[in-house]
mmCIF file of C-alpha atoms and ligand atoms in Angstrom:
data_model
loop_
_atom_site.group_PDB
_atom_site.id
_atom_site.type_symbol
_atom_site.label_atom_id
_atom_site.label_comp_id
_atom_site.label_asym_id
_atom_site.label_seq_id
_atom_site.Cartn_x
_atom_site.Cartn_y
_atom_site.Cartn_z
ATOM 1 C CA UNK A 1128 0.264 -0.134 0.276
ATOM 2 C CA UNK A 1129 1.150 3.719 -0.853
ATOM 3 C CA UNK A 1130 1.449 5.856 2.708
ATOM 4 C CA UNK A 1131 1.474 9.280 1.671
ATOM 5 C CA UNK A 1132 3.244 12.056 3.966
ATOM 6 C CA UNK A 1133 1.937 15.624 3.241
ATOM 7 C CA UNK A 1134 4.366 18.623 4.321
ATOM 8 C CA UNK A 1135 2.401 21.517 5.440
ATOM 9 C CA UNK A 1136 2.627 23.375 1.859
ATOM 10 C CA UNK A 1137 2.066 19.863 -0.051
ATOM 11 C CA UNK A 1138 3.432 16.349 -0.118
ATOM 12 C CA UNK A 1139 6.874 15.767 0.319
ATOM 13 C CA UNK A 1140 7.020 11.560 0.805
ATOM 14 C CA UNK A 1141 5.552 8.369 -0.417
ATOM 15 C CA UNK A 1142 6.510 5.358 -0.094
ATOM 16 C CA UNK A 1143 5.533 1.943 -0.057
ATOM 17 C CA UNK A 1144 4.595 0.150 4.023
ATOM 18 C CA UNK A 1145 4.974 -3.193 5.231
ATOM 19 C CA UNK A 1146 3.351 -3.858 7.803
ATOM 20 C CA UNK A 1147 3.442 -5.568 11.156
ATOM 21 C CA UNK A 1148 7.320 -4.378 11.137
ATOM 22 C CA UNK A 1149 9.641 -5.664 13.934
ATOM 23 C CA UNK A 1150 11.960 -3.971 16.212
ATOM 24 C CA UNK A 1151 14.178 -1.496 14.172
ATOM 25 C CA UNK A 1152 17.732 -2.352 14.204
ATOM 26 C CA UNK A 1153 18.559 0.525 12.262
ATOM 27 C CA UNK A 1154 17.715 2.391 9.256
ATOM 28 C CA UNK A 1155 15.673 1.161 6.415
ATOM 29 C CA UNK A 1156 18.939 1.580 4.385
ATOM 30 C CA UNK A 1157 21.447 1.145 7.778
ATOM 31 C CA UNK A 1158 23.318 3.995 10.240
ATOM 32 C CA UNK A 1159 22.336 4.503 13.524
ATOM 33 C CA UNK A 1160 18.845 5.412 15.025
ATOM 34 C CA UNK A 1161 17.971 9.253 15.837
ATOM 35 C CA UNK A 1162 19.644 10.370 18.488
ATOM 36 C CA UNK A 1163 20.898 10.430 21.151
ATOM 37 C CA UNK A 1164 19.359 14.199 22.128
ATOM 38 C CA UNK A 1165 16.538 13.998 19.967
ATOM 39 C CA UNK A 1166 13.045 14.810 20.439
ATOM 40 C CA UNK A 1167 9.956 14.030 18.494
ATOM 41 C CA UNK A 1168 6.752 16.042 18.906
ATOM 42 C CA UNK A 1169 3.546 14.454 17.536
ATOM 43 C CA UNK A 1170 0.402 16.712 17.802
ATOM 44 C CA UNK A 1171 -2.975 16.640 16.550
ATOM 45 C CA UNK A 1172 -6.896 16.269 17.292
ATOM 46 C CA UNK A 1173 -8.279 13.525 19.287
ATOM 47 C CA UNK A 1174 -8.289 10.023 18.297
ATOM 48 C CA UNK A 1175 -5.815 11.093 15.246
ATOM 49 C CA UNK A 1176 -3.411 7.852 17.069
ATOM 50 C CA UNK A 1177 -1.195 9.736 18.303
ATOM 51 C CA UNK A 1178 -0.646 7.793 21.304
ATOM 52 C CA UNK A 1179 -0.563 4.391 20.260
ATOM 53 C CA UNK A 1180 1.454 5.197 16.902
ATOM 54 C CA UNK A 1181 3.514 7.840 19.544
ATOM 55 C CA UNK A 1182 3.953 4.434 21.727
ATOM 56 C CA UNK A 1183 5.037 2.084 18.905
ATOM 57 C CA UNK A 1184 7.544 4.598 17.677
ATOM 58 C CA UNK A 1185 9.056 5.245 21.427
ATOM 59 C CA UNK A 1186 8.979 1.416 21.709
ATOM 60 C CA UNK A 1187 10.980 1.026 17.732
ATOM 61 C CA UNK A 1188 13.699 3.736 18.966
ATOM 62 C CA UNK A 1189 13.886 2.886 22.644
ATOM 63 C CA UNK A 1190 13.300 5.974 23.875
ATOM 64 C CA UNK A 1191 10.626 7.005 27.046
ATOM 65 C CA UNK A 1192 7.348 8.537 26.036
ATOM 66 C CA UNK A 1193 4.648 11.035 27.426
ATOM 67 C CA UNK A 1194 1.736 11.778 26.431
ATOM 68 C CA UNK A 1195 0.778 14.759 27.597
ATOM 69 C CA UNK A 1196 -2.908 14.464 27.440
ATOM 70 C CA UNK A 1197 -2.780 12.544 29.937
ATOM 71 C CA UNK A 1198 -1.319 14.911 32.553
ATOM 72 C CA UNK A 1199 -4.084 17.599 31.701
ATOM 73 C CA UNK A 1200 -6.509 14.767 32.517
ATOM 74 C CA UNK A 1201 -4.570 13.644 35.634
ATOM 75 C CA UNK A 1202 -4.785 17.672 37.065
ATOM 76 C CA UNK A 1203 -8.880 17.188 36.127
ATOM 77 C CA UNK A 1204 -9.081 13.706 37.815
ATOM 78 C CA UNK A 1205 -7.265 14.806 40.828
ATOM 79 C CA UNK A 1206 -9.698 18.375 41.070
ATOM 80 C CA UNK A 1207 -12.637 15.943 41.034
ATOM 81 C CA UNK A 1208 -11.548 13.585 43.346
ATOM 82 C CA UNK A 1209 -10.388 16.324 45.609
ATOM 83 C CA UNK A 1210 -14.281 18.503 45.326
ATOM 84 C CA UNK A 1211 -11.730 21.306 43.938
ATOM 85 C CA UNK A 1212 -13.873 23.957 41.874
ATOM 86 C CA UNK A 1213 -13.397 23.810 38.070
ATOM 87 C CA UNK A 1214 -13.756 27.168 38.226
ATOM 88 C CA UNK A 1215 -11.035 28.157 41.168
ATOM 89 C CA UNK A 1216 -8.507 28.924 38.212
ATOM 90 C CA UNK A 1217 -5.858 29.182 40.920
ATOM 91 C CA UNK A 1218 -6.545 26.405 43.200
ATOM 92 C CA UNK A 1219 -6.229 24.186 40.176
ATOM 93 C CA UNK A 1220 -2.757 26.130 39.046
ATOM 94 C CA UNK A 1221 -1.343 24.992 42.251
ATOM 95 C CA UNK A 1222 -2.635 21.583 41.992
ATOM 96 C CA UNK A 1223 -0.868 21.215 38.252
ATOM 97 C CA UNK A 1224 2.386 23.081 39.864
ATOM 98 C CA UNK A 1225 2.477 20.581 43.114
ATOM 99 C CA UNK A 1226 1.289 17.352 40.440
ATOM 100 C CA UNK A 1227 3.898 13.918 40.662
ATOM 101 C CA UNK A 1228 3.613 12.820 37.916
ATOM 102 C CA UNK A 1229 5.619 9.599 36.473
ATOM 103 C CA UNK A 1230 5.545 7.377 33.716
ATOM 104 C CA UNK A 1231 7.594 4.276 32.810
ATOM 105 C CA UNK A 1232 9.040 3.502 29.829
ATOM 106 C CA UNK A 1233 7.185 1.367 27.636
ATOM 107 C CA UNK A 1234 8.391 -1.655 25.858
ATOM 108 C CA UNK A 1235 6.847 -3.985 23.348
ATOM 109 C CA UNK A 1236 5.447 -6.239 26.305
ATOM 110 C CA UNK A 1237 4.051 -3.297 28.228
ATOM 111 C CA UNK A 1238 2.456 -0.231 28.163
ATOM 112 C CA UNK A 1239 3.725 2.690 30.651
ATOM 113 C CA UNK A 1240 2.579 2.668 34.183
ATOM 114 C CA UNK A 1241 1.313 5.738 35.159
ATOM 115 C CA UNK A 1242 1.801 6.506 38.399
ATOM 116 C CA UNK A 1243 -0.126 10.261 40.117
ATOM 117 C CA UNK A 1244 1.436 11.367 43.682
ATOM 118 C CA UNK A 1245 2.930 8.105 44.204
ATOM 119 C CA UNK A 1246 0.097 5.738 43.375
ATOM 120 C CA UNK A 1247 -0.491 3.568 40.207
ATOM 121 C CA UNK A 1248 -3.460 5.184 38.170
ATOM 122 C CA UNK A 1249 -5.153 3.391 35.920
ATOM 123 C CA UNK A 1250 -5.264 5.486 32.336
ATOM 124 C CA UNK A 1251 -8.921 4.136 32.197
ATOM 125 C CA UNK A 1252 -10.011 6.885 35.525
ATOM 126 C CA UNK A 1253 -7.910 9.863 33.551
ATOM 127 C CA UNK A 1254 -10.183 8.932 30.378
ATOM 128 C CA UNK A 1255 -13.578 7.832 32.441
ATOM 129 C CA UNK A 1256 -16.459 9.934 30.751
ATOM 130 C CA UNK A 1257 -16.317 12.884 33.835
ATOM 131 C CA UNK A 1258 -12.679 14.117 32.986
ATOM 132 C CA UNK A 1259 -13.169 13.710 29.326
ATOM 133 C CA UNK A 1260 -16.214 16.823 29.467
ATOM 134 C CA UNK A 1261 -13.801 18.984 31.597
ATOM 135 C CA UNK A 1262 -10.410 18.371 30.824
ATOM 136 C CA UNK A 1263 -10.671 21.132 27.640
ATOM 137 C CA UNK A 1264 -11.591 24.045 30.086
ATOM 138 C CA UNK A 1265 -8.947 22.451 32.595
ATOM 139 C CA UNK A 1266 -6.016 22.751 29.853
ATOM 140 C CA UNK A 1267 -7.045 26.122 28.661
ATOM 141 C CA UNK A 1268 -6.311 27.817 31.850
ATOM 142 C CA UNK A 1269 -2.785 29.591 31.702
ATOM 143 C CA UNK A 1270 -1.835 28.467 34.935
ATOM 144 C CA UNK A 1271 -2.510 25.206 34.404
ATOM 145 C CA UNK A 1272 -0.548 24.886 31.215
ATOM 146 C CA UNK A 1273 2.293 27.040 32.917
ATOM 147 C CA UNK A 1274 3.262 24.777 34.897
ATOM 148 C CA UNK A 1275 2.941 21.205 33.340
ATOM 149 C CA UNK A 1276 4.402 22.483 30.342
ATOM 150 C CA UNK A 1277 7.490 23.524 32.733
ATOM 151 C CA UNK A 1278 7.661 19.850 33.897
ATOM 152 C CA UNK A 1279 7.494 18.283 30.023
ATOM 153 C CA UNK A 1280 10.008 20.317 29.224
ATOM 154 C CA UNK A 1281 12.277 19.353 32.513
ATOM 155 C CA UNK A 1282 11.613 16.080 30.602
ATOM 156 C CA UNK A 1283 12.516 16.705 27.167
ATOM 157 C CA UNK A 1284 16.051 18.152 28.738
ATOM 158 C CA UNK A 1285 17.003 14.515 29.133
ATOM 159 C CA UNK A 1286 16.486 14.210 25.413
ATOM 160 C CA UNK A 1287 15.421 10.600 23.433
ATOM 161 C CA UNK A 1288 11.756 11.186 24.205
ATOM 162 C CA UNK A 1289 8.598 10.594 22.430
ATOM 163 C CA UNK A 1290 6.324 13.293 23.865
ATOM 164 C CA UNK A 1291 2.327 13.687 21.829
ATOM 165 C CA UNK A 1292 0.252 16.369 22.631
ATOM 166 C CA UNK A 1293 -1.467 19.377 20.974
ATOM 167 C CA UNK A 1294 0.922 21.989 21.276
ATOM 168 C CA UNK A 1295 4.387 19.799 21.649
ATOM 169 C CA UNK A 1296 5.974 21.339 18.397
ATOM 170 C CA UNK A 1297 4.520 24.634 18.422
ATOM 171 C CA UNK A 1298 5.539 25.947 21.914
ATOM 172 C CA UNK A 1299 6.578 22.615 24.278
ATOM 173 C CA UNK A 1300 9.324 22.226 21.933
ATOM 174 C CA UNK A 1301 9.384 24.146 19.353
ATOM 175 C CA UNK A 1302 12.915 23.370 18.588
ATOM 176 C CA UNK A 1303 12.362 19.546 18.470
ATOM 177 C CA UNK A 1304 14.573 18.063 15.275
ATOM 178 C CA UNK A 1305 10.947 16.359 14.121
ATOM 179 C CA UNK A 1306 7.609 17.420 14.510
ATOM 180 C CA UNK A 1307 4.315 15.371 13.213
ATOM 181 C CA UNK A 1308 1.694 16.527 12.917
ATOM 182 C CA UNK A 1309 -1.151 13.390 12.894
ATOM 183 C CA UNK A 1310 -4.711 13.705 11.364
ATOM 184 C CA UNK A 1311 -7.664 12.244 10.018
ATOM 185 C CA UNK A 1312 -10.747 12.427 8.976
ATOM 186 C CA UNK A 1313 -14.044 13.069 10.966
ATOM 187 C CA UNK A 1314 -15.179 10.288 10.116
ATOM 188 C CA UNK A 1315 -12.512 8.102 11.078
ATOM 189 C CA UNK A 1316 -11.702 9.814 14.424
ATOM 190 C CA UNK A 1317 -15.065 9.561 15.545
ATOM 191 C CA UNK A 1318 -15.222 5.676 14.115
ATOM 192 C CA UNK A 1319 -12.132 4.771 16.276
ATOM 193 C CA UNK A 1320 -13.178 6.896 19.302
ATOM 194 C CA UNK A 1321 -16.130 4.780 19.450
ATOM 195 C CA UNK A 1322 -14.343 1.354 19.309
ATOM 196 C CA UNK A 1323 -12.297 2.926 21.711
ATOM 197 C CA UNK A 1324 -15.035 3.309 24.158
ATOM 198 C CA UNK A 1325 -16.461 -0.028 23.209
ATOM 199 C CA UNK A 1326 -13.663 -1.422 24.010
ATOM 200 C CA UNK A 1327 -13.726 -0.324 26.928
ATOM 201 C CA UNK A 1328 -16.916 -2.031 27.880
ATOM 202 C CA UNK A 1329 -18.426 1.408 27.831
ATOM 203 C CA UNK A 1330 -21.875 2.380 26.604
ATOM 204 C CA UNK A 1331 -21.347 4.779 23.127
ATOM 205 C CA UNK A 1332 -22.880 5.820 20.092
ATOM 206 C CA UNK A 1333 -21.149 6.618 16.818
ATOM 207 C CA UNK A 1334 -23.100 10.065 16.522
ATOM 208 C CA UNK A 1335 -22.430 10.624 19.983
ATOM 209 C CA UNK A 1336 -18.441 10.440 19.701
ATOM 210 C CA UNK A 1337 -18.428 12.557 16.793
ATOM 211 C CA UNK A 1338 -20.501 15.685 18.405
ATOM 212 C CA UNK A 1339 -18.108 15.283 20.891
ATOM 213 C CA UNK A 1340 -15.003 15.176 19.117
ATOM 214 C CA UNK A 1341 -16.168 17.925 17.631
ATOM 215 C CA UNK A 1342 -16.858 20.035 21.122
ATOM 216 C CA UNK A 1343 -13.342 19.240 21.739
ATOM 217 C CA UNK A 1344 -11.715 19.774 18.494
ATOM 218 C CA UNK A 1345 -13.412 23.758 18.698
ATOM 219 C CA UNK A 1346 -12.030 23.872 22.610
ATOM 220 C CA UNK A 1347 -8.521 22.834 21.268
ATOM 221 C CA UNK A 1348 -8.044 25.107 18.564
ATOM 222 C CA UNK A 1349 -10.343 27.933 19.621
ATOM 223 C CA UNK A 1350 -8.392 28.678 23.142
ATOM 224 C CA UNK A 1351 -6.472 31.645 24.021
ATOM 225 C CA UNK A 1352 -3.250 29.773 25.009
ATOM 226 C CA UNK A 1353 -1.484 27.840 23.246
ATOM 227 C CA UNK A 1354 -4.161 26.256 20.537
ATOM 228 C CA UNK A 1355 -4.072 23.482 18.613
ATOM 229 C CA UNK A 1356 -2.519 23.993 15.684
ATOM 230 C CA UNK A 1357 0.311 22.838 13.263
ATOM 231 C CA UNK A 1358 3.984 24.209 13.375
ATOM 232 C CA UNK A 1359 5.077 25.353 10.155
ATOM 233 C CA UNK A 1360 8.208 22.540 9.642
ATOM 234 C CA UNK A 1361 5.443 19.841 11.003
ATOM 235 C CA UNK A 1362 4.886 17.003 8.566
ATOM 236 C CA UNK A 1363 1.416 16.227 8.672
ATOM 237 C CA UNK A 1364 0.505 12.449 8.685
ATOM 238 C CA UNK A 1365 -3.065 11.444 7.420
ATOM 239 C CA UNK A 1366 -4.337 8.307 9.012
ATOM 240 C CA UNK A 1367 -6.950 7.145 7.657
ATOM 241 C CA UNK A 1368 -6.965 3.689 6.178
ATOM 242 C CA UNK A 1369 -3.481 3.195 7.636
ATOM 243 C CA UNK A 1370 -3.050 0.605 10.086
ATOM 244 C CA UNK A 1371 -0.880 1.593 13.500
ATOM 245 C CA UNK A 1372 1.952 -0.316 11.560
ATOM 246 C CA UNK A 1373 2.064 1.267 8.375
ATOM 247 C CA UNK A 1374 1.789 4.524 10.333
ATOM 248 C CA UNK A 1375 4.587 3.815 12.731
ATOM 249 C CA UNK A 1376 6.703 2.537 9.978
ATOM 250 C CA UNK A 1377 5.932 5.914 7.721
ATOM 251 C CA UNK A 1378 7.066 8.382 10.945
ATOM 252 C CA UNK A 1379 10.559 5.656 11.165
ATOM 253 C CA UNK A 1380 11.086 6.441 7.857
ATOM 254 C CA UNK A 1381 10.491 10.535 8.784
ATOM 255 C CA UNK A 1382 13.054 10.633 11.793
ATOM 256 C CA UNK A 1383 15.324 8.122 9.389
ATOM 257 C CA UNK A 1384 15.265 10.818 6.409
ATOM 258 C CA UNK A 1385 15.515 13.619 9.453
ATOM 259 C CA UNK A 1386 18.300 12.245 10.404
ATOM 260 C CA UNK A 1387 20.238 11.730 7.147
ATOM 261 C CA UNK A 1388 19.718 15.737 6.360
ATOM 262 C CA UNK A 1389 21.032 16.930 9.712
HETATM 263 O O1 DC B 1888 -5.187 13.883 24.037
HETATM 264 P P1 DC B 1888 -6.172 13.663 25.488
HETATM 265 O O2 DC B 1888 -7.150 13.721 24.843
HETATM 266 O O3 DC B 1888 -5.844 12.994 25.713
HETATM 267 O O4 DC B 1888 -5.776 15.461 25.712
HETATM 268 C C1 DC B 1888 -6.663 15.709 27.113
HETATM 269 C C2 DC B 1888 -6.992 16.973 26.932
HETATM 270 O O5 DC B 1888 -5.542 18.095 27.346
HETATM 271 C C3 DC B 1888 -7.466 17.599 25.751
HETATM 272 O O6 DC B 1888 -8.727 18.808 25.714
HETATM 273 C C4 DC B 1888 -6.541 18.361 24.908
HETATM 274 C C5 DC B 1888 -5.442 19.320 26.192
HETATM 275 N N1 DC B 1888 -4.225 18.747 25.624
HETATM 276 C C6 DC B 1888 -3.549 20.153 25.527
HETATM 277 O O7 DC B 1888 -4.033 21.303 25.907
HETATM 278 N N2 DC B 1888 -2.370 20.248 25.676
HETATM 279 C C7 DC B 1888 -1.100 18.962 25.153
HETATM 280 N N3 DC B 1888 0.038 19.034 25.036
HETATM 281 C C8 DC B 1888 -2.437 17.589 25.165
HETATM 282 C C9 DC B 1888 -3.299 17.792 25.636
#
């Protein structure tokens, strides 16, 4: 199957992908993996496949992986748990500043473990409907963003990280050597979100999944602080009709190509 990656101003590469590629030991044409101080920034709207692909890429490269959306979710979750009003912007910023958030490095056998305030937290808690409904509001607050972005930058300083979010290439790591903007059609994203919910055993409705994604897109793209947008030097990759393995393979090729150019 032919894969296409679109640059901001047009098509930049096409290639034939092999699904189910194994862990990479080198570039497709030989050579050493990208690094050691590189960061790969992946941004895009909800349900575009950022987390699954970002994690797979990190595992292939032996990089660390940070899904920054989970940090915004952790603050929202803690606020709901502790009865902090979501109107109280100062208390939310304080919660973000004191947030103790750690993730282990994922492997082929095991997803990363998320620790909030020193305790392992199930991703399903952070992805619950309650958190889902409020997280865009919380992530729009300047004080919350300032605190979490500082933590994200500190983590990236150690290098060799794949970081996923909405503002990584534009704001958190504007100098990241490789920036990717992953997107998919609204229909495809709604289908994925619906299947994800069903997979967790939750009640789900395709129309509702699409409306919720549209609402989140409006909030994420329309907010004043660090709205979701495409970095000028990002490679835009549309993932409709592609498997996780195919998209991961494509991003690996972009990483190798970048390494060869620099
Ligand atoms: O990717 P996600 O759905 O887990 O993100 C949860 C929310 O956090 C979503 O509303 C977008 C926001 N977010 C953000 O504003 N900046 C990031 N770097 C990551 C997520």
